[in-house]
Amino acid sequence: MTILRVENVTKRFGGLVAVDDASLSVTPGSITGLIGPNGAGKTTLFTVISGFAAPTTGRVLFEERDITRVEAHERARMGIARTFQIVQPFATLSVVENIAVGAFLRHAARADALEEARRVAAEVGLTPMLDQPAKALTVAGRKRLELARALATGPRLLLLDEVLAGLNPSEIRDMIPVIRAIRARGVTILIVEHVMQAVMSLCDDIYVLAQGKLIAQGPPARIARDPHVVEAYLGHGAAQRLQAKAGQIGEAAHAERA
Amino acid sequence: MSARDLSTGFLPIVLVVALLALVPLFVTSNTILNFLVFTLIIALAAQGWNLLAGYGGQFSFGHAAFFGTGAYAAAILQVNLGVNAYVAFLVGIGLGALVGFVIGYLSFRSGLKGSYFALVTLAFAEVLRILANSAGFTGGAAGILIPLDVSAWNFQFESRGAYYWVALALVAAVLVLNRAIERARFGAQLVAVRENEAAARALGVDALSVKLKAIALSGAITAAAGGLYAQYFLYLDALIAYGPWISIEALLAPIVGGLGTVFGPLVGALALHGLSEASKLFVGEIPGIDLVIFGAVLILVVAFAPDGVMGVIGRVRRRLGGVSAKTSPASAAAPAPAPAPTREETPA
Ligand SMILES: Nc1ncnc2c1ncn2[C@@H]1O[C@H](COP(=O)(O)OP(=O)(O)O)[C@@H](O)[C@H]1O
Ligand SMILES: [Mg+2]
């Protein structure tokens, strides 16, 4: 059973093949990672999955239904929400109004949409900023707002594109439990992320994209050990560093649970 | 009632409209009433523009297309086909919505935005002007005259006060409609499309449908202004109905008054025309003086108060003691001042 299936998707921009015959599937209830060096095609693949661009060839299936030709807003209605790597706030609106736009998707009345927006704001830790204009938020605040808006649409599948990029280590530590909690209440997550500690500690399953091609798939421990991946992704000598990191995170996660 | 309701609720509308409704009881000067009726007609046309551009971020330079359609529908249906004036007025509103839908469908579906959209609307209005000027059933270059036949049944009134109340009632209805839209899902989605269309689509907003609804509604409102203009002045030609002057009036008032605010168009229209009338008292009738004033006011607003008079009022209130801010000050960039049009003398 899969919630999302990408079948042989290729996306060309003129002569450039941004995504090259990529296939992946996402298990319901999982946090699945999509990693790879800059320019690997991760955002482009998200763009195709969320309906903002059509693939040159290939198919996208959501809950076993072919949605390759379904428009972006329809996909949101079906239960696919995305965040943007480059945050796209409604700049002059307040935080709560930003989130309410998402909440209006499933709540016709303003009062209900605002209530849902406040609930979601609390979930991602934006409650103190509810009435601030979005443009007054810090980078960390804007990333949270991206997440909150997407979450307010009531998705079954959430696509997160580098929501941790630009955050400092303590902000990243704050966000990780938020993402876990979203999954814990049944939302499946596909996450693009450069912050390795986060990927290794969050994901059940990881796909690795390099130059448009999927080069590996597996649980974090295996991916971290896969010399192909490590060389392609981080360059020479990175394998050891990464394994050391994964070890630390494992210990930290244990400590957190205890 | 909380402070927030005071700035986002219906009470201010009731108060303002009630106050304005009293004016004809105290003002009997025909010149002043005439000025006020004309200003309310402009305000109504501007309310239509504000819905599409102020809230939806789709700047039109061609709202004359709607104004003229409403005006010609009112005149032609009465004069050529003997239709009742109110029916003609309503049909004009419907046609305004239809013209809006068609322009919207052709331009939004092909992804036109920003200045491209503005130029397309301008082109539509100009084409309609040229067609109206050459067609037979519009009266061509000679224009079209609605026969004077004063009776309430004909939508013609003895007193200017009656016209004033009709115009005010229409403006008031749109104020209420606007406020209701602000509080509805449609309003939230419209503003979201203005602020960031891609983000809106990602949140399930059907941007095309939202923009089409907005332009149809916008066209209907501005067409109502055109219909009312025809009933009041009883004469039209292509330059009055479809001329650039009304496209410019319709966009200037909200920009000066406050883009994407309920009161912006009304406040802007009153401020602009109030100033230009006042100037006549001081410098006399100099042809084109109103355009000079409009231009100067526009430059001042864009430079010093880009959120218009309503924005200034909001800031002053906040400074004076913190009545909470209104919901969504529009910050869409104002279009560059349009070149001064050659404007027909307003018949009066
Ligand atoms: N709209 C576009 N037009 C042309 N090239 C693009 C476009 N979007 C992305 N690309 C190119 O496709 C490649 C993959 O980009 P992207 O998907 O953003 O990578 P990633 O998110 O993995 O860093 C890059 O070489 C990028 O320059
Ligand atoms: Mg990217």
XYZ file of C-alpha atoms and ligand atoms in Angstrom:
634
model
C 0.000 0.000 0.000
C 1.352 3.425 -0.924
C -0.068 6.909 -0.548
C 2.130 8.404 -3.233
C 3.722 6.768 -6.210
C 5.968 8.493 -8.714
C 6.444 6.394 -11.839
C 9.319 7.033 -14.233
C 9.030 10.789 -14.007
C 11.283 12.833 -16.233
C 11.278 16.614 -16.266
C 13.244 18.537 -18.873
C 13.903 22.234 -18.997
C 15.018 22.682 -22.582
C 18.225 20.661 -22.810
C 18.543 20.189 -19.059
C 17.148 16.995 -17.549
C 16.267 18.103 -14.011
C 14.578 14.825 -13.081
C 15.583 11.709 -14.954
C 13.272 8.685 -14.910
C 12.636 8.848 -11.168
C 10.343 6.362 -9.440
C 9.506 6.327 -5.769
C 6.732 5.350 -3.440
C 5.736 6.630 -0.037
C 4.218 4.430 2.672
C 1.201 5.896 4.490
C 2.095 7.172 7.936
C 5.795 7.372 7.181
C 8.271 10.186 7.087
C 10.126 9.659 3.856
C 13.223 11.673 3.050
C 14.381 12.911 -0.310
C 17.987 14.021 -0.239
C 20.676 14.925 -2.706
C 23.130 17.672 -3.551
C 22.029 21.118 -4.678
C 20.560 21.062 -8.130
C 19.790 17.341 -7.931
C 16.171 17.939 -8.898
C 14.439 17.565 -5.530
C 12.409 20.768 -5.735
C 11.550 20.022 -9.346
C 10.219 16.618 -8.316
C 8.102 18.323 -5.613
C 6.823 20.745 -8.214
C 5.695 17.814 -10.337
C 4.119 15.956 -7.402
C 2.202 19.025 -6.244
C 0.947 19.869 -9.725
C 2.820 23.118 -10.341
C 4.523 21.644 -13.385
C 3.665 18.710 -15.606
C 6.305 16.015 -16.011
C 7.773 15.633 -19.482
C 7.042 11.917 -19.157
C 5.902 9.655 -16.349
C 3.014 9.501 -13.915
C 2.126 10.578 -10.418
C -0.377 8.532 -8.412
C -1.981 9.644 -5.172
C -3.739 6.904 -3.235
C -3.496 4.783 -6.377
C -5.257 7.389 -8.500
C -3.460 8.907 -11.487
C -3.230 12.642 -10.796
C -0.628 13.549 -13.409
C -3.048 15.932 -15.087
C -4.859 17.230 -12.014
C -4.393 20.935 -11.264
C -2.425 22.088 -8.229
C -5.404 23.477 -6.303
C -7.332 20.256 -6.954
C -4.459 18.248 -5.528
C -4.579 20.387 -2.391
C -8.271 19.590 -2.157
C -7.487 15.878 -2.535
C -5.095 16.088 0.399
C -1.643 17.000 -0.899
C -0.047 20.070 0.683
C 3.363 21.517 -0.025
C 5.658 24.140 1.395
C 7.970 26.255 -0.725
C 11.723 26.123 -0.313
C 11.741 29.866 -0.944
C 9.041 30.938 1.486
C 5.977 32.545 -0.096
C 4.094 34.365 2.671
C 1.088 36.594 2.021
C 3.263 39.481 3.126
C 0.727 42.089 4.192
C -1.584 39.642 5.941
C -1.179 38.714 9.588
C 0.084 35.303 10.593
C -3.370 34.062 11.545
C -4.853 35.336 8.267
C -2.101 33.600 6.328
C -2.911 30.309 7.991
C -6.659 30.891 7.645
C -6.324 30.915 3.838
C -5.248 27.294 4.153
C -7.945 26.521 6.704
C -10.661 27.953 4.439
C -10.118 24.957 2.169
C -12.096 22.752 4.539
C -13.933 25.363 6.611
C -16.392 27.583 4.777
C -17.179 29.900 7.699
C -14.673 32.539 8.721
C -15.023 31.784 12.424
C -14.268 28.093 11.843
C -11.340 28.856 9.567
C -9.848 31.269 12.111
C -10.317 28.768 14.910
C -8.595 26.080 12.881
C -5.826 28.555 12.022
C -5.225 29.261 15.711
C -5.167 25.572 16.505
C -2.579 24.921 13.785
C -0.564 27.965 14.883
C -0.366 26.466 18.344
C 0.739 23.158 16.881
C 3.758 24.723 15.145
C 4.500 27.252 17.883
C 3.291 30.448 16.198
C 0.726 31.440 18.805
C 2.694 34.456 20.099
C 2.906 35.910 16.564
C -0.732 35.459 15.493
C -1.446 39.123 14.825
C 1.932 40.142 13.432
C 2.171 40.820 9.726
C 3.867 37.903 7.996
C 6.584 40.163 6.651
C 7.687 40.953 10.228
C 8.580 37.314 10.956
C 12.141 36.026 11.249
C 13.386 33.318 8.899
C 12.469 30.679 11.477
C 9.024 32.220 11.857
C 8.472 32.228 8.107
C 9.428 28.589 7.844
C 6.943 27.779 10.575
C 4.325 29.800 8.740
C 4.926 27.824 5.536
C 4.405 24.667 7.540
C 1.327 25.991 9.353
C -0.427 27.119 6.180
C 0.129 23.778 4.495
C -1.014 21.953 7.595
C -4.161 24.049 7.834
C -5.406 22.594 4.554
C -5.866 19.285 6.380
C -3.537 17.227 4.164
C -3.005 13.493 4.175
C 0.351 13.960 2.448
C 2.631 16.835 3.361
C 5.563 17.789 1.127
C 8.182 19.754 3.050
C 10.887 21.448 0.987
C 13.824 22.398 3.223
C 11.761 23.751 6.110
C 14.870 23.596 8.287
C 17.185 25.478 5.931
C 18.373 28.762 7.368
C 17.506 27.840 10.949
C 20.104 27.770 13.703
C 20.756 24.527 15.602
C 18.439 25.376 18.470
C 15.626 26.325 16.098
C 16.170 23.025 14.292
C 15.948 21.171 17.613
C 12.613 22.922 18.242
C 11.197 22.001 14.842
C 11.995 18.295 14.859
C 9.400 17.352 17.511
C 6.845 19.503 15.668
C 7.352 17.460 12.512
C 7.212 14.232 14.503
C 3.933 15.287 16.104
C 2.394 15.986 12.703
C 3.254 12.480 11.593
C 1.999 11.081 14.890
C -1.491 12.291 14.118
C -1.549 10.465 10.836
C -0.145 12.835 8.227
C 2.312 11.204 5.859
C 5.376 13.355 5.194
C 7.777 13.528 2.276
C 10.628 15.778 3.255
C 13.474 17.353 1.292
C 16.207 18.335 3.674
C 19.871 19.216 3.741
C 20.235 19.128 7.498
C 21.626 15.635 7.897
C 20.987 15.163 11.605
C 17.339 15.931 11.025
C 16.991 13.605 8.055
C 18.692 10.751 9.849
C 16.639 11.108 13.003
C 13.246 11.820 11.365
C 12.989 9.536 8.362
C 11.818 5.953 8.140
C 12.914 5.699 4.558
C 15.195 7.810 2.386
C 15.558 8.300 -1.351
C 18.727 9.820 -2.742
C 18.636 11.910 -5.886
C 21.787 12.942 -7.747
C 21.770 14.789 -11.056
C 18.125 13.968 -11.538
C 18.524 10.222 -10.987
C 17.504 8.230 -7.940
C 20.679 6.454 -6.885
C 19.680 4.819 -3.616
C 16.832 4.034 -1.288
C 16.689 2.606 2.221
C 16.471 3.266 5.938
C 18.718 6.043 7.317
C 21.341 3.732 8.763
C 21.853 1.976 5.458
C 21.866 5.223 3.461
C 24.432 6.719 5.810
C 26.684 3.734 5.280
C 26.179 3.538 1.526
C 29.520 4.740 0.157
C 27.965 5.547 -3.256
C 25.536 7.913 -1.674
C 28.004 9.543 0.623
C 30.507 10.150 -2.143
C 27.910 11.443 -4.584
C 26.260 13.567 -2.008
C 28.999 14.988 0.176
C 32.240 14.304 -1.626
C 35.303 12.443 -0.462
C 35.783 11.568 3.176
C 32.263 12.369 4.217
C 31.212 8.839 5.060
C 32.993 8.751 8.401
C 31.808 12.174 9.478
C 28.230 11.267 8.696
C 28.373 8.003 10.601
C 29.720 9.793 13.617
C 26.807 12.255 13.397
C 24.231 9.464 13.061
C 25.669 7.868 16.184
C 25.322 11.093 18.166
C 21.758 11.626 17.021
C 20.844 8.089 17.962
C 22.095 8.717 21.483
C 20.301 12.062 21.657
C 17.054 10.467 20.546
C 17.412 7.830 23.265
C 18.052 10.488 25.861
C 14.974 12.410 24.679
C 12.735 9.382 25.058
C 14.099 8.465 28.475
C -18.867 45.156 20.387
C -15.112 44.882 20.482
C -12.704 47.466 19.144
C -11.886 45.130 16.290
C -15.507 44.978 15.186
C -15.522 48.742 15.112
C -12.946 48.828 12.368
C -13.927 45.668 10.504
C -17.663 45.405 11.156
C -20.795 46.846 9.605
C -21.416 49.590 12.147
C -19.148 52.201 10.530
C -20.947 51.620 7.233
C -24.324 52.219 8.852
C -23.053 55.380 10.542
C -21.391 56.854 7.466
C -24.333 56.094 5.193
C -26.855 57.445 7.707
C -24.858 60.655 7.987
C -24.577 61.044 4.216
C -28.296 60.324 3.811
C -29.075 63.439 5.824
C -27.241 65.750 3.436
C -30.140 66.592 1.077
C -32.220 67.631 4.089
C -29.776 70.444 4.750
C -28.219 71.129 1.389
C -30.568 72.515 -1.199
C -28.057 74.010 -3.608
C -28.420 72.245 -6.940
C -24.763 72.841 -7.714
C -23.654 71.055 -4.583
C -26.139 68.202 -4.977
C -25.101 67.833 -8.585
C -21.486 67.623 -7.517
C -22.363 65.026 -4.874
C -24.406 62.839 -7.223
C -21.588 62.889 -9.762
C -19.050 62.069 -7.047
C -21.153 59.147 -5.790
C -21.398 57.772 -9.325
C -17.603 57.952 -9.553
C -17.350 56.313 -6.128
C -19.575 53.461 -7.312
C -17.491 52.918 -10.449
C -14.395 53.020 -8.251
C -15.866 50.453 -5.859
C -16.060 48.062 -8.781
C -12.440 48.727 -9.695
C -11.332 48.370 -6.072
C -12.838 44.908 -5.770
C -10.764 43.595 -8.659
C -7.594 45.626 -8.193
C -7.567 46.594 -4.537
C -8.576 43.214 -3.183
C -7.609 40.973 -6.084
C -4.454 42.741 -7.256
C -5.540 42.734 -10.913
C -5.006 46.306 -12.079
C -7.309 47.403 -14.844
C -6.857 50.485 -17.007
C -10.100 49.802 -18.809
C -13.024 49.922 -16.423
C -14.681 52.154 -18.973
C -15.565 48.879 -20.708
C -17.993 48.145 -17.864
C -19.141 51.684 -17.205
C -19.944 52.210 -20.856
C -21.712 48.880 -21.164
C -23.970 49.700 -18.230
C -24.629 53.176 -19.580
C -25.325 52.151 -23.172
C -27.491 49.210 -22.066
C -29.641 51.561 -19.997
C -29.976 54.067 -22.841
C -30.328 51.743 -25.818
C -32.819 49.381 -24.213
C -35.048 52.300 -23.249
C -34.718 54.397 -26.395
C -34.548 51.739 -29.099
C -36.554 48.936 -27.519
C -38.869 50.684 -25.099
C -37.736 48.613 -22.153
C -38.565 49.856 -18.669
C -35.735 51.916 -17.190
C -35.197 49.701 -14.149
C -35.149 46.557 -16.267
C -32.668 48.241 -18.609
C -30.559 49.220 -15.608
C -30.513 45.640 -14.311
C -29.756 44.204 -17.744
C -26.853 46.666 -17.955
C -25.483 45.327 -14.678
C -25.759 41.783 -16.003
C -23.994 42.763 -19.229
C -21.255 44.442 -17.200
C -20.693 41.150 -15.407
C -20.677 39.321 -18.728
C -18.141 41.704 -20.303
C -16.031 41.282 -17.167
C -16.221 37.522 -17.429
C -15.242 37.560 -21.103
C -12.273 39.909 -20.593
C -11.249 37.884 -17.553
C -11.592 34.563 -19.306
C -9.517 35.685 -22.286
C -6.775 37.307 -20.238
C -6.550 35.263 -17.021
C -6.767 31.936 -18.789
C -3.774 32.851 -20.880
C -1.979 33.887 -17.707
C -1.910 37.658 -18.272
C -0.804 39.587 -15.216
C 0.349 43.017 -14.150
C 0.841 45.562 -16.888
C -0.098 43.069 -19.602
C -3.508 42.611 -18.051
C -3.847 46.376 -17.593
C -3.058 46.994 -21.261
C -5.505 44.340 -22.424
C -8.314 45.938 -20.423
C -7.396 49.306 -21.882
C -7.516 47.804 -25.364
C -10.952 46.290 -24.730
C -12.335 49.615 -23.555
C -10.872 51.427 -26.542
C -12.261 48.886 -28.996
C -15.696 49.239 -27.414
C -15.389 53.024 -27.623
C -14.557 52.902 -31.310
C -17.349 50.427 -32.015
C -19.882 52.495 -30.076
C -18.767 55.575 -31.948
C -19.377 53.997 -35.348
C -22.358 51.703 -34.787
C -25.847 52.825 -35.706
C -27.865 51.611 -32.725
C -25.653 53.504 -30.275
C -26.385 56.790 -31.944
C -22.847 56.817 -33.311
C -20.843 59.990 -32.963
C -23.974 62.027 -32.288
C -24.602 60.105 -29.098
C -27.849 58.934 -27.614
C -30.419 60.944 -25.712
C -32.843 59.416 -23.223
C -36.065 61.459 -23.556
C -36.862 63.488 -20.495
C -39.969 61.983 -18.925
C -39.864 62.564 -15.207
C -41.562 59.874 -13.150
C -40.371 57.385 -10.593
C -41.585 54.642 -12.942
C -39.066 55.856 -15.526
C -36.205 56.080 -13.050
C -36.259 59.861 -13.519
C -36.738 62.184 -10.610
C -37.726 65.788 -10.142
C -35.230 66.486 -7.390
C -31.520 65.962 -7.353
C -31.962 64.778 -3.783
C -33.785 61.678 -5.033
C -30.918 60.857 -7.403
C -28.553 61.446 -4.536
C -30.366 58.900 -2.374
C -30.463 56.341 -5.167
C -26.731 56.770 -5.786
C -26.035 56.592 -2.059
C -28.147 53.439 -1.718
C -26.116 51.748 -4.459
C -22.820 52.848 -2.911
C -24.060 51.632 0.475
C -25.081 48.271 -0.940
C -21.579 47.798 -2.335
C -20.010 48.893 0.971
C -21.980 46.141 2.694
C -21.187 43.638 -0.047
C -17.515 44.515 0.210
C -17.456 44.036 3.959
C -19.259 40.712 3.608
C -16.711 39.608 1.015
C -13.848 40.615 3.316
C -15.235 38.229 5.911
C -16.000 35.371 3.560
C -13.871 32.606 2.144
C -14.023 34.324 -1.249
C -12.470 37.487 0.179
C -9.659 35.591 1.877
C -8.916 33.732 -1.335
C -9.058 36.915 -3.417
C -6.540 38.664 -1.178
C -4.380 35.527 -1.149
C -4.295 35.570 -4.953
C -3.246 39.228 -4.845
C -0.495 38.582 -2.336
C 0.949 35.430 -3.883
C -0.837 33.415 -6.497
C 1.412 30.341 -6.341
C 1.060 30.104 -2.575
C -2.694 30.498 -2.888
C -2.911 27.659 -5.405
C -0.836 25.427 -3.152
C -3.461 26.016 -0.458
C -6.272 24.832 -2.684
C -7.374 28.191 -4.075
C -8.697 27.956 -7.621
C -7.024 31.207 -8.666
C -8.647 31.386 -12.096
C -12.137 30.952 -10.735
C -11.526 33.481 -7.963
C -10.280 36.073 -10.457
C -13.188 35.425 -12.807
C -15.700 35.907 -10.011
C -13.956 39.096 -8.992
C -13.878 40.626 -12.472
C -17.511 39.704 -13.139
C -18.589 41.292 -9.874
C -16.342 44.264 -10.520
C -17.832 44.685 -13.990
C -21.363 44.511 -12.602
C -20.694 47.225 -10.020
C -19.013 49.610 -12.434
C -21.790 48.958 -14.974
C -24.289 50.025 -12.318
C -22.409 53.312 -12.089
C -22.685 53.670 -15.872
C -26.408 52.936 -15.815
C -26.943 55.482 -13.100
C -24.897 58.022 -15.037
C -27.171 57.501 -18.063
C -30.315 57.957 -15.931
C -28.958 61.104 -14.350
C -27.493 62.954 -17.319
C -29.823 61.407 -19.952
C -27.146 61.742 -22.593
C -24.244 59.558 -23.704
C -21.709 59.376 -26.430
C -18.827 56.969 -26.932
C -16.262 59.211 -25.258
C -18.397 59.660 -22.157
C -19.383 56.016 -21.868
C -16.234 54.215 -22.939
C -13.671 57.022 -22.679
C -10.451 56.716 -20.687
C -11.615 59.418 -18.257
C -13.797 57.003 -16.303
C -11.140 54.266 -16.278
C -8.844 56.811 -14.645
C -11.476 58.113 -12.215
C -12.251 54.522 -11.209
C -8.651 53.766 -10.312
C -7.632 57.133 -8.868
C -10.274 57.215 -6.150
C -9.342 53.893 -4.514
C -5.609 54.591 -4.799
C -6.074 57.932 -3.068
C -8.664 56.650 -0.610
C -7.039 53.341 0.238
C -6.604 50.303 -2.009
C -8.391 47.174 -0.905
C -10.353 48.917 1.837
C -14.121 49.145 2.048
C -14.230 52.944 2.322
C -11.277 53.719 0.060
C -13.199 54.408 -3.163
C -15.813 56.622 -1.488
C -13.265 58.561 0.543
C -10.984 58.949 -2.460
C -13.760 60.136 -4.764
C -14.953 62.685 -2.210
C -11.402 63.894 -1.542
C -10.420 64.234 -5.196
C -13.610 65.874 -6.410
C -13.918 67.937 -3.261
C -10.457 69.327 -3.882
C -11.081 70.027 -7.532
C -14.374 71.805 -6.766
C -12.741 73.809 -4.002
C -9.982 74.841 -6.365
C -12.553 76.282 -8.734
C -13.691 78.600 -5.962
C -10.165 79.933 -5.623
C -8.739 79.956 -9.118
C -11.915 79.895 -11.165
C -12.726 77.582 -14.041
C -9.450 76.769 -15.709
C -9.856 73.942 -18.222
C -8.026 70.855 -17.028
C -7.394 72.171 -13.520
C -9.031 69.096 -12.004
C -6.576 66.864 -13.840
C -3.684 68.919 -12.526
C -5.035 68.461 -9.031
C -5.656 64.749 -9.543
C -2.089 64.341 -10.726
C -0.667 66.294 -7.806
C -2.763 64.372 -5.273
C -1.764 61.075 -6.818
C 1.929 61.937 -6.605
C 1.540 63.030 -2.988
C -0.338 59.863 -2.064
C 2.084 57.535 -3.790
C 5.036 59.336 -2.211
C 3.771 59.888 1.330
C 0.756 57.661 1.973
C 0.880 54.621 -0.288
C -1.957 53.056 1.669
C -4.163 56.065 0.987
C -6.378 58.171 3.208
C -7.773 55.087 4.983
C -4.234 53.997 5.787
C -3.447 57.399 7.278
C -6.657 57.304 9.316
C -5.776 53.827 10.571
C -2.289 54.927 11.624
C -3.589 58.025 13.402
C -6.154 55.962 15.293
C -3.573 53.438 16.362
C -1.284 56.212 17.573
C -4.097 57.955 19.411
C -4.964 55.019 21.567
C -4.748 51.691 19.958
C -8.011 50.768 18.352
C -6.666 47.614 16.773
C -5.522 47.733 13.201
C -7.761 46.854 10.349
C -7.321 43.476 8.788
C -5.537 43.825 5.533
C -3.979 47.029 4.375
C -3.410 46.485 0.718
C 0.090 47.223 -0.328
C -0.091 46.328 -3.966
C 2.041 48.816 -5.787
C 0.068 51.649 -7.242
C 0.263 51.943 -10.991
C 2.212 54.807 -12.428
C 0.180 57.968 -12.903
C -1.670 57.656 -16.156
C -1.243 60.340 -18.795
C -3.836 63.039 -18.496
C -6.782 62.237 -20.722
C -8.616 64.782 -22.782
C -11.870 64.737 -20.978
C -15.231 65.853 -22.202
C -16.897 68.475 -20.127
C -19.125 66.687 -17.693
C -22.644 67.372 -18.804
C -24.645 68.772 -15.958
N 11.943 26.463 -13.999
C 13.168 26.031 -14.336
N 13.690 26.312 -15.552
C 14.914 25.869 -15.898
N 15.694 25.135 -15.112
C 15.233 24.815 -13.885
C 13.947 25.256 -13.432
N 13.759 24.779 -12.181
C 14.875 24.098 -11.864
N 15.757 24.117 -12.882
C 17.050 23.427 -12.893
O 16.814 22.078 -12.608
C 17.847 21.561 -11.779
C 17.247 21.000 -10.515
O 16.839 22.071 -9.675
P 16.069 21.839 -8.304
O 14.942 20.910 -8.546
O 15.747 23.164 -7.761
O 17.187 21.141 -7.428
P 17.244 20.906 -5.866
O 15.938 21.282 -5.273
O 17.545 19.460 -5.729
O 18.363 21.740 -5.359
C 18.815 22.703 -11.535
O 19.872 22.588 -12.462
C 17.998 23.917 -11.819
O 18.802 24.966 -12.268
Mg 15.461 22.653 -3.830
